[in-house]
PDB file of C-alpha atoms and ligand atoms in Angstrom:
ATOM      1  CA  MET A   1      -0.069   0.109  -0.058  1.00 42.00           C
ATOM      2  CA  THR A   2       1.384   3.440  -0.885  1.00 37.00           C
ATOM      3  CA  GLN A   3       1.872   6.032   1.646  1.00 38.00           C
ATOM      4  CA  ASP A   4      -0.997   8.083  -0.091  1.00 40.00           C
ATOM      5  CA  ALA A   5      -3.248   5.363   0.373  1.00 40.00           C
ATOM      6  CA  GLN A   6      -2.382   5.197   4.149  1.00 38.00           C
ATOM      7  CA  ASN A   7      -2.502   8.869   4.680  1.00 41.00           C
ATOM      8  CA  GLY A   8      -5.791   9.792   2.815  1.00 42.00           C
ATOM      9  CA  GLY A   9      -6.814   9.983  -0.799  1.00 41.00           C
ATOM     10  CA  GLU A  10      -6.425  12.183  -3.740  1.00 45.00           C
ATOM     11  CA  GLU A  11      -8.084  14.291  -6.069  1.00 47.00           C
ATOM     12  CA  MET A  12      -9.470  11.885  -8.936  1.00 48.00           C
ATOM     13  CA  GLY A  13      -9.946  12.263 -12.671  1.00 50.00           C
ATOM     14  CA  PHE A  14     -13.551  13.462 -12.537  1.00 79.00           C
ATOM     15  CA  GLY A  15     -14.471  13.893  -8.614  1.00 93.00           C
ATOM     16  CA  PHE A  16     -13.199  14.724  -5.537  1.00 96.00           C
ATOM     17  CA  ILE A  17     -13.194  12.781  -2.281  1.00 97.00           C
ATOM     18  CA  ARG A  18     -14.106  14.562   0.941  1.00 97.00           C
ATOM     19  CA  ARG A  19     -16.056  14.303   4.146  1.00 97.00           C
ATOM     20  CA  LEU A  20     -19.466  14.628   4.206  1.00 97.00           C
ATOM     21  CA  LEU A  21     -20.903  17.780   6.465  1.00 97.00           C
ATOM     22  CA  ALA A  22     -23.843  17.065   8.773  1.00 95.00           C
ATOM     23  CA  SER A  23     -25.924  19.561   6.777  1.00 95.00           C
ATOM     24  CA  GLU A  24     -25.295  17.349   3.750  1.00 96.00           C
ATOM     25  CA  SER A  25     -27.007  14.252   4.947  1.00 96.00           C
ATOM     26  CA  TYR A  26     -29.696  14.691   2.078  1.00 97.00           C
ATOM     27  CA  LEU A  27     -26.843  14.250  -0.350  1.00 97.00           C
ATOM     28  CA  LEU A  28     -26.323  10.631   0.921  1.00 98.00           C
ATOM     29  CA  ARG A  29     -29.909   9.866   0.903  1.00 98.00           C
ATOM     30  CA  ASP A  30     -30.253  10.902  -2.759  1.00 98.00           C
ATOM     31  CA  HIS A  31     -26.948   8.948  -3.750  1.00 98.00           C
ATOM     32  CA  LEU A  32     -28.565   5.833  -1.886  1.00 98.00           C
ATOM     33  CA  LEU A  33     -31.986   6.347  -3.729  1.00 98.00           C
ATOM     34  CA  ARG A  34     -30.265   6.437  -7.060  1.00 98.00           C
ATOM     35  CA  LEU A  35     -28.722   2.814  -6.511  1.00 98.00           C
ATOM     36  CA  ASN A  36     -30.548   0.128  -8.429  1.00 96.00           C
ATOM     37  CA  SER A  37     -32.072  -2.720  -6.764  1.00 96.00           C
ATOM     38  CA  GLU A  38     -29.355  -4.924  -6.774  1.00 97.00           C
ATOM     39  CA  ALA A  39     -26.656  -2.507  -5.588  1.00 97.00           C
ATOM     40  CA  ARG A  40     -29.097  -1.510  -2.737  1.00 97.00           C
ATOM     41  CA  HIS A  41     -29.415  -5.198  -1.858  1.00 97.00           C
ATOM     42  CA  ARG A  42     -25.669  -5.885  -1.867  1.00 97.00           C
ATOM     43  CA  ARG A  43     -25.193  -2.486   0.141  1.00 97.00           C
ATOM     44  CA  PHE A  44     -27.458  -3.402   3.064  1.00 96.00           C
ATOM     45  CA  GLY A  45     -27.496  -7.063   2.789  1.00 94.00           C
ATOM     46  CA  HIS A  46     -31.282  -7.229   2.037  1.00 94.00           C
ATOM     47  CA  ASP A  47     -33.747  -5.412   0.005  1.00 96.00           C
ATOM     48  CA  VAL A  48     -34.442  -1.882   1.614  1.00 97.00           C
ATOM     49  CA  SER A  49     -37.423   0.512   1.024  1.00 96.00           C
ATOM     50  CA  ASP A  50     -37.059   4.468   0.243  1.00 97.00           C
ATOM     51  CA  ALA A  51     -38.327   5.081   3.552  1.00 97.00           C
ATOM     52  CA  PHE A  52     -35.411   2.823   5.243  1.00 97.00           C
ATOM     53  CA  ILE A  53     -32.953   4.664   3.119  1.00 97.00           C
ATOM     54  CA  SER A  54     -34.029   8.037   4.222  1.00 97.00           C
ATOM     55  CA  GLU A  55     -34.009   7.048   7.771  1.00 96.00           C
ATOM     56  CA  HIS A  56     -30.589   5.479   7.407  1.00 96.00           C
ATOM     57  CA  ALA A  57     -29.266   8.642   5.930  1.00 96.00           C
ATOM     58  CA  ARG A  58     -30.334  10.911   8.701  1.00 93.00           C
ATOM     59  CA  GLY A  59     -27.695   9.127  10.750  1.00 89.00           C
ATOM     60  CA  ALA A  60     -24.728   9.983   8.397  1.00 87.00           C
ATOM     61  CA  SER A  61     -23.228  12.356  10.889  1.00 83.00           C
ATOM     62  CA  ASP A  62     -24.427  11.315  14.257  1.00 88.00           C
ATOM     63  CA  PHE A  63     -21.927  11.262  17.043  1.00 85.00           C
ATOM     64  CA  GLY A  64     -18.693   9.231  16.016  1.00 92.00           C
ATOM     65  CA  ASN A  65     -19.982   8.465  12.440  1.00 95.00           C
ATOM     66  CA  VAL A  66     -17.886   9.774   9.463  1.00 96.00           C
ATOM     67  CA  THR A  67     -19.194   9.476   5.926  1.00 97.00           C
ATOM     68  CA  PHE A  68     -16.935  10.192   2.963  1.00 98.00           C
ATOM     69  CA  GLY A  69     -18.121  11.122  -0.454  1.00 98.00           C
ATOM     70  CA  TYR A  70     -16.948  11.027  -3.911  1.00 98.00           C
ATOM     71  CA  PHE A  71     -18.531  14.238  -5.246  1.00 97.00           C
ATOM     72  CA  VAL A  72     -19.017  15.043  -9.124  1.00 96.00           C
ATOM     73  CA  GLU A  73     -20.354  18.458  -9.932  1.00 93.00           C
ATOM     74  CA  GLY A  74     -21.698  18.893  -6.689  1.00 95.00           C
ATOM     75  CA  GLU A  75     -23.456  15.389  -6.367  1.00 96.00           C
ATOM     76  CA  ILE A  76     -22.294  12.317  -4.355  1.00 97.00           C
ATOM     77  CA  ARG A  77     -21.710   9.283  -6.739  1.00 98.00           C
ATOM     78  CA  GLY A  78     -20.146   6.794  -4.350  1.00 98.00           C
ATOM     79  CA  VAL A  79     -19.692   6.702  -0.340  1.00 98.00           C
ATOM     80  CA  ALA A  80     -17.821   5.090   2.355  1.00 98.00           C
ATOM     81  CA  GLU A  81     -19.839   5.030   5.536  1.00 98.00           C
ATOM     82  CA  PHE A  82     -17.590   4.590   8.771  1.00 97.00           C
ATOM     83  CA  ARG A  83     -19.681   3.778  12.094  1.00 96.00           C
ATOM     84  CA  PRO A  84     -17.809   3.162  15.399  1.00 94.00           C
ATOM     85  CA  GLY A  85     -18.796  -0.100  17.142  1.00 85.00           C
ATOM     86  CA  SER A  86     -21.085  -0.509  20.311  1.00 70.00           C
ATOM     87  CA  LEU A  87     -19.965   0.293  23.373  1.00 62.00           C
ATOM     88  CA  MET A  88     -19.162  -3.246  24.105  1.00 66.00           C
ATOM     89  CA  GLN A  89     -16.575  -3.232  20.971  1.00 73.00           C
ATOM     90  CA  THR A  90     -15.092   0.078  21.447  1.00 79.00           C
ATOM     91  CA  ASP A  91     -11.811  -0.811  19.399  1.00 92.00           C
ATOM     92  CA  ASN A  92     -13.962  -1.918  16.384  1.00 95.00           C
ATOM     93  CA  ALA A  93     -15.573   0.440  13.585  1.00 96.00           C
ATOM     94  CA  GLU A  94     -17.626  -0.643  10.572  1.00 96.00           C
ATOM     95  CA  VAL A  95     -17.411   0.280   7.204  1.00 97.00           C
ATOM     96  CA  ALA A  96     -19.904   0.071   4.125  1.00 98.00           C
ATOM     97  CA  PHE A  97     -19.386   1.155   0.466  1.00 98.00           C
ATOM     98  CA  SER A  98     -21.755   2.227  -2.433  1.00 98.00           C
ATOM     99  CA  VAL A  99     -20.928   3.389  -5.699  1.00 98.00           C
ATOM    100  CA  GLU A 100     -23.418   4.390  -8.401  1.00 98.00           C
ATOM    101  CA  GLN A 101     -23.618   2.043 -11.819  1.00 97.00           C
ATOM    102  CA  PRO A 102     -21.960   4.514 -14.165  1.00 96.00           C
ATOM    103  CA  PHE A 103     -19.082   5.037 -12.082  1.00 97.00           C
ATOM    104  CA  VAL A 104     -18.129   1.608 -10.971  1.00 97.00           C
ATOM    105  CA  ASN A 105     -14.643   0.193 -11.654  1.00 97.00           C
ATOM    106  CA  ARG A 106     -12.808   3.511 -11.708  1.00 96.00           C
ATOM    107  CA  GLY A 107     -11.148   2.677  -8.562  1.00 97.00           C
ATOM    108  CA  ILE A 108     -13.455   4.870  -6.155  1.00 97.00           C
ATOM    109  CA  ALA A 109     -14.511   2.251  -3.602  1.00 98.00           C
ATOM    110  CA  THR A 110     -10.643   1.564  -3.129  1.00 98.00           C
ATOM    111  CA  GLN A 111      -9.864   5.492  -2.883  1.00 97.00           C
ATOM    112  CA  LEU A 112     -12.672   5.812  -0.308  1.00 98.00           C
ATOM    113  CA  MET A 113     -11.264   2.738   1.691  1.00 98.00           C
ATOM    114  CA  SER A 114      -7.796   4.482   1.891  1.00 97.00           C
ATOM    115  CA  ARG A 115      -9.539   7.646   3.477  1.00 97.00           C
ATOM    116  CA  VAL A 116     -11.667   5.472   5.971  1.00 98.00           C
ATOM    117  CA  ILE A 117      -8.497   3.474   7.264  1.00 98.00           C
ATOM    118  CA  ARG A 118      -7.133   6.944   8.024  1.00 98.00           C
ATOM    119  CA  THR A 119     -10.011   7.685   9.995  1.00 97.00           C
ATOM    120  CA  ALA A 120      -9.717   4.598  11.910  1.00 97.00           C
ATOM    121  CA  ARG A 121      -6.181   4.988  12.549  1.00 97.00           C
ATOM    122  CA  ASN A 122      -6.508   8.561  13.802  1.00 97.00           C
ATOM    123  CA  ARG A 123      -9.311   7.681  16.323  1.00 96.00           C
ATOM    124  CA  GLY A 124      -7.276   4.621  17.628  1.00 95.00           C
ATOM    125  CA  PHE A 125      -9.456   1.867  16.247  1.00 96.00           C
ATOM    126  CA  ARG A 126      -7.782  -1.518  16.110  1.00 96.00           C
ATOM    127  CA  HIS A 127     -10.214  -3.360  13.705  1.00 96.00           C
ATOM    128  CA  LEU A 128     -12.179  -2.032  10.625  1.00 97.00           C
ATOM    129  CA  ILE A 129     -14.714  -4.514   9.996  1.00 96.00           C
ATOM    130  CA  LEU A 130     -16.757  -4.857   6.726  1.00 97.00           C
ATOM    131  CA  VAL A 131     -19.742  -7.439   5.959  1.00 97.00           C
ATOM    132  CA  CYS A 132     -20.720  -8.160   2.497  1.00 97.00           C
ATOM    133  CA  LEU A 133     -22.664 -11.128   0.869  1.00 97.00           C
ATOM    134  CA  PRO A 134     -20.583 -14.022  -0.135  1.00 97.00           C
ATOM    135  CA  GLU A 135     -21.142 -13.337  -3.914  1.00 96.00           C
ATOM    136  CA  ASN A 136     -19.676  -9.623  -3.661  1.00 97.00           C
ATOM    137  CA  ALA A 137     -16.441 -10.690  -5.054  1.00 97.00           C
ATOM    138  CA  LYS A 138     -15.303  -6.922  -5.941  1.00 97.00           C
ATOM    139  CA  MET A 139     -15.903  -5.740  -2.312  1.00 98.00           C
ATOM    140  CA  GLN A 140     -13.779  -8.699  -1.226  1.00 98.00           C
ATOM    141  CA  ALA A 141     -11.126  -7.875  -3.612  1.00 98.00           C
ATOM    142  CA  ILE A 142     -11.104  -4.133  -2.331  1.00 98.00           C
ATOM    143  CA  ALA A 143     -10.756  -5.699   1.329  1.00 98.00           C
ATOM    144  CA  ARG A 144      -7.976  -7.710   0.444  1.00 97.00           C
ATOM    145  CA  HIS A 145      -6.173  -4.954  -1.482  1.00 96.00           C
ATOM    146  CA  TYR A 146      -5.778  -3.740   2.167  1.00 97.00           C
ATOM    147  CA  GLY A 147      -4.739  -6.690   3.789  1.00 96.00           C
ATOM    148  CA  ALA A 148      -8.061  -7.956   5.200  1.00 97.00           C
ATOM    149  CA  ASP A 149      -8.562 -11.197   6.705  1.00 93.00           C
ATOM    150  CA  LEU A 150     -11.873 -12.728   5.281  1.00 97.00           C
ATOM    151  CA  LYS A 151     -14.078 -15.187   7.027  1.00 97.00           C
ATOM    152  CA  VAL A 152     -17.603 -16.380   6.596  1.00 97.00           C
ATOM    153  CA  GLU A 153     -20.012 -15.736   9.581  1.00 95.00           C
ATOM    154  CA  ASP A 154     -23.592 -16.363   9.491  1.00 93.00           C
ATOM    155  CA  GLY A 155     -24.010 -16.431   5.678  1.00 94.00           C
ATOM    156  CA  SER A 156     -21.954 -13.333   5.277  1.00 96.00           C
ATOM    157  CA  VAL A 157     -18.244 -12.491   4.538  1.00 97.00           C
ATOM    158  CA  VAL A 158     -16.777 -10.535   7.378  1.00 97.00           C
ATOM    159  CA  ALA A 159     -13.401  -8.850   6.329  1.00 97.00           C
ATOM    160  CA  ASP A 160     -11.311  -7.487   9.237  1.00 97.00           C
ATOM    161  CA  ILE A 161      -8.661  -4.706   8.355  1.00 97.00           C
ATOM    162  CA  ILE A 162      -6.349  -3.984  10.981  1.00 97.00           C
ATOM    163  CA  PRO A 163      -5.353  -0.108  10.609  1.00 97.00           C
ATOM    164  CA  ARG A 164      -1.757   0.914  11.443  1.00 96.00           C
ATOM    165  CA  ARG A 165      -1.348   2.982  14.301  1.00 97.00           C
ATOM    166  CA  ALA A 166      -1.777   6.692  13.830  1.00 97.00           C
ATOM    167  CA  ASP A 167       1.273   8.775  12.903  1.00 98.00           C
ATOM    168  CA  TYR A 168       2.450  12.320  11.911  1.00 98.00           C
ATOM    169  CA  GLY A 169       1.528  11.793   8.364  1.00 98.00           C
ATOM    170  CA  SER A 170      -1.894  10.309   9.067  1.00 98.00           C
ATOM    171  CA  MET A 171      -2.636  13.263  11.537  1.00 98.00           C
ATOM    172  CA  VAL A 172      -1.629  16.111   9.475  1.00 98.00           C
ATOM    173  CA  SER A 173      -3.128  15.009   6.501  1.00 97.00           C
ATOM    174  CA  GLU A 174      -6.643  14.913   8.034  1.00 97.00           C
ATOM    175  CA  ILE A 175      -5.983  18.177   9.640  1.00 97.00           C
ATOM    176  CA  ILE A 176      -5.140  19.723   6.173  1.00 97.00           C
ATOM    177  CA  ASP A 177      -8.310  18.130   4.631  1.00 96.00           C
ATOM    178  CA  GLU A 178     -10.662  19.816   7.242  1.00 95.00           C
ATOM    179  CA  PRO A 179     -10.551  23.222   5.657  1.00 96.00           C
ATOM    180  CA  LEU A 180     -10.729  21.941   2.133  1.00 96.00           C
ATOM    181  CA  THR A 181     -13.692  19.978   3.185  1.00 97.00           C
ATOM    182  CA  TYR A 182     -15.593  23.122   3.890  1.00 97.00           C
ATOM    183  CA  LEU A 183     -14.123  25.057   0.772  1.00 96.00           C
ATOM    184  CA  HIS A 184     -15.316  22.087  -1.464  1.00 96.00           C
ATOM    185  CA  SER A 185     -18.580  22.024   0.211  1.00 97.00           C
ATOM    186  CA  ALA A 186     -19.265  25.702  -0.665  1.00 96.00           C
ATOM    187  CA  PHE A 187     -17.959  24.792  -4.379  1.00 95.00           C
ATOM    188  CA  ASP A 188     -20.246  21.827  -4.435  1.00 95.00           C
ATOM    189  CA  MET A 189     -23.250  23.756  -3.327  1.00 94.00           C
ATOM    190  CA  GLN A 190     -22.730  26.482  -5.900  1.00 94.00           C
ATOM    191  CA  LYS A 191     -22.566  23.862  -8.675  1.00 92.00           C
ATOM    192  CA  ARG A 192     -25.903  22.326  -7.463  1.00 92.00           C
ATOM    193  CA  VAL A 193     -27.546  25.677  -7.509  1.00 90.00           C
ATOM    194  CA  ARG A 194     -26.139  26.470 -10.857  1.00 86.00           C
ATOM    195  CA  GLY A 195     -27.223  23.120 -12.186  1.00 80.00           C
ATOM    196  CA  ALA A 196     -30.843  23.689 -10.797  1.00 78.00           C
ATOM    197  CA  ILE A 197     -31.015  27.204 -12.732  1.00 69.00           C
ATOM    198  CA  ASP A 198     -31.893  26.762 -16.294  1.00 56.00           C
ATOM    199  CA  PHE A 199     -29.580  29.691 -17.738  1.00 52.00           C
TER     200      PHE A 199
HETATM  201  C1  COA B 201     -18.683  -3.026  -4.504  1.00 69.03           C
HETATM  202  C2  COA B 201     -18.402  -1.626  -5.011  1.00 69.03           C
HETATM  203  C3  COA B 201     -18.420  -0.616  -3.680  1.00 69.03           C
HETATM  204  C4  COA B 201     -17.181  -1.225  -5.824  1.00 69.03           C
HETATM  205  O1  COA B 201     -16.882   0.237  -6.036  1.00 69.03           O
HETATM  206  P1  COA B 201     -15.818   0.422  -7.395  1.00 69.03           P
HETATM  207  O2  COA B 201     -15.622   1.745  -7.347  1.00 69.03           O
HETATM  208  O3  COA B 201     -16.528   0.001  -8.467  1.00 69.03           O
HETATM  209  O4  COA B 201     -14.517  -0.550  -6.900  1.00 69.03           O
HETATM  210  P2  COA B 201     -13.206  -0.364  -7.406  1.00 69.03           P
HETATM  211  O5  COA B 201     -13.059   0.080  -8.706  1.00 69.03           O
HETATM  212  O6  COA B 201     -12.459   0.726  -6.404  1.00 69.03           O
HETATM  213  O7  COA B 201     -12.523  -1.775  -7.041  1.00 69.03           O
HETATM  214  C5  COA B 201     -12.976  -2.636  -7.741  1.00 69.03           C
HETATM  215  C6  COA B 201     -12.053  -4.062  -7.529  1.00 69.03           C
HETATM  216  O8  COA B 201     -12.683  -5.231  -7.788  1.00 69.03           O
HETATM  217  C7  COA B 201     -12.089  -5.697  -8.538  1.00 69.03           C
HETATM  218  N1  COA B 201     -12.943  -6.637  -9.503  1.00 69.03           N
HETATM  219  C8  COA B 201     -13.589  -6.099 -10.465  1.00 69.03           C
HETATM  220  N2  COA B 201     -14.629  -6.985 -10.954  1.00 69.03           N
HETATM  221  C9  COA B 201     -14.374  -7.968 -10.186  1.00 69.03           C
HETATM  222  C10 COA B 201     -14.856  -9.441 -10.293  1.00 69.03           C
HETATM  223  N3  COA B 201     -15.907  -9.740 -11.172  1.00 69.03           N
HETATM  224  N4  COA B 201     -14.423 -10.213  -9.465  1.00 69.03           N
HETATM  225  C11 COA B 201     -13.425  -9.822  -8.380  1.00 69.03           C
HETATM  226  N5  COA B 201     -12.991  -8.814  -8.493  1.00 69.03           N
HETATM  227  C12 COA B 201     -13.392  -7.928  -9.397  1.00 69.03           C
HETATM  228  C13 COA B 201     -11.361  -4.864  -9.340  1.00 69.03           C
HETATM  229  O9  COA B 201     -10.179  -5.647  -9.866  1.00 69.03           O
HETATM  230  C14 COA B 201     -10.772  -4.027  -8.248  1.00 69.03           C
HETATM  231  O10 COA B 201      -9.683  -4.580  -7.509  1.00 69.03           O
HETATM  232  P3  COA B 201      -8.089  -4.070  -7.403  1.00 69.03           P
HETATM  233  O11 COA B 201      -8.184  -2.679  -7.137  1.00 69.03           O
HETATM  234  O12 COA B 201      -7.389  -4.954  -6.525  1.00 69.03           O
HETATM  235  O13 COA B 201      -7.697  -4.527  -8.757  1.00 69.03           O
HETATM  236  C15 COA B 201     -19.722  -1.189  -6.114  1.00 69.03           C
HETATM  237  O14 COA B 201     -19.747  -2.036  -7.013  1.00 69.03           O
HETATM  238  C16 COA B 201     -21.003  -1.198  -5.353  1.00 69.03           C
HETATM  239  O15 COA B 201     -21.683   0.083  -5.076  1.00 69.03           O
HETATM  240  N6  COA B 201     -21.776  -2.324  -5.193  1.00 69.03           N
HETATM  241  C17 COA B 201     -23.169  -2.237  -4.460  1.00 69.03           C
HETATM  242  C18 COA B 201     -23.027  -2.093  -2.997  1.00 69.03           C
HETATM  243  C19 COA B 201     -22.264  -2.959  -2.494  1.00 69.03           C
HETATM  244  O16 COA B 201     -21.987  -4.261  -2.864  1.00 69.03           O
HETATM  245  N7  COA B 201     -21.338  -2.633  -1.201  1.00 69.03           N
HETATM  246  C20 COA B 201     -20.552  -3.659  -0.531  1.00 69.03           C
HETATM  247  C21 COA B 201     -21.271  -4.091   0.506  1.00 69.03           C
HETATM  248  S1  COA B 201     -20.780  -3.053   2.004  1.00 69.03           S
END
């Protein structure tokens, strides 16, 4: 894994990865609603309704949760959702991914994973857990790319990634990203407003 991958992400060809602000949870909802039924099923491990997705998206920035989006023209086209474990499992966090069909196979989820691993490192988590369906070979390939140990549990594949301990580079790169998050959020809002107005 490269140092860039350990420390965060980078600007990609057509979009930009950044943290989702609490005020932007509707962008996560809109992204998840755009997933086709198969992708929804793979993301949540079962079929889910629009109402379930809306409720789920409201928790995007609840305490400890961090959501990263791959933004194109102000809209989210891929996400990684990082959720700390329960009080019983304080050194575990979970992560889940989704990328809209026109954007798959461009390395977006792989880049999002590096950002999430940095988040886990900087918060002292010892295990980053990803649960997916056994037939989800792509997701398992991404987990293996980051050194995950994969096991089958209760009919699902559970990938356990052990993040390295935080270091100067991982901390500084996250600090540097914060002001950029707000700057890009403002740009993204402007793009959405422009897109909504028919000039
Ligand atoms: C799974 C998903 C997130 C992948 O996103 P993506 O941006 O297309 O993934 P990437 O392009 O970063 O990486 C794809 C990886 O799968 C590999 N891959 C592609 N097709 C594959 C296949 N049929 N079998 C095995 N591996 C495959 C690629 O080689 C690549 O791995 P590499 O980087 O080691 O070469 C996306 O397809 C998705 O949203 N699926 C629906 C939701 C879901 O399944 N979520 C996971 C449960 S949390």
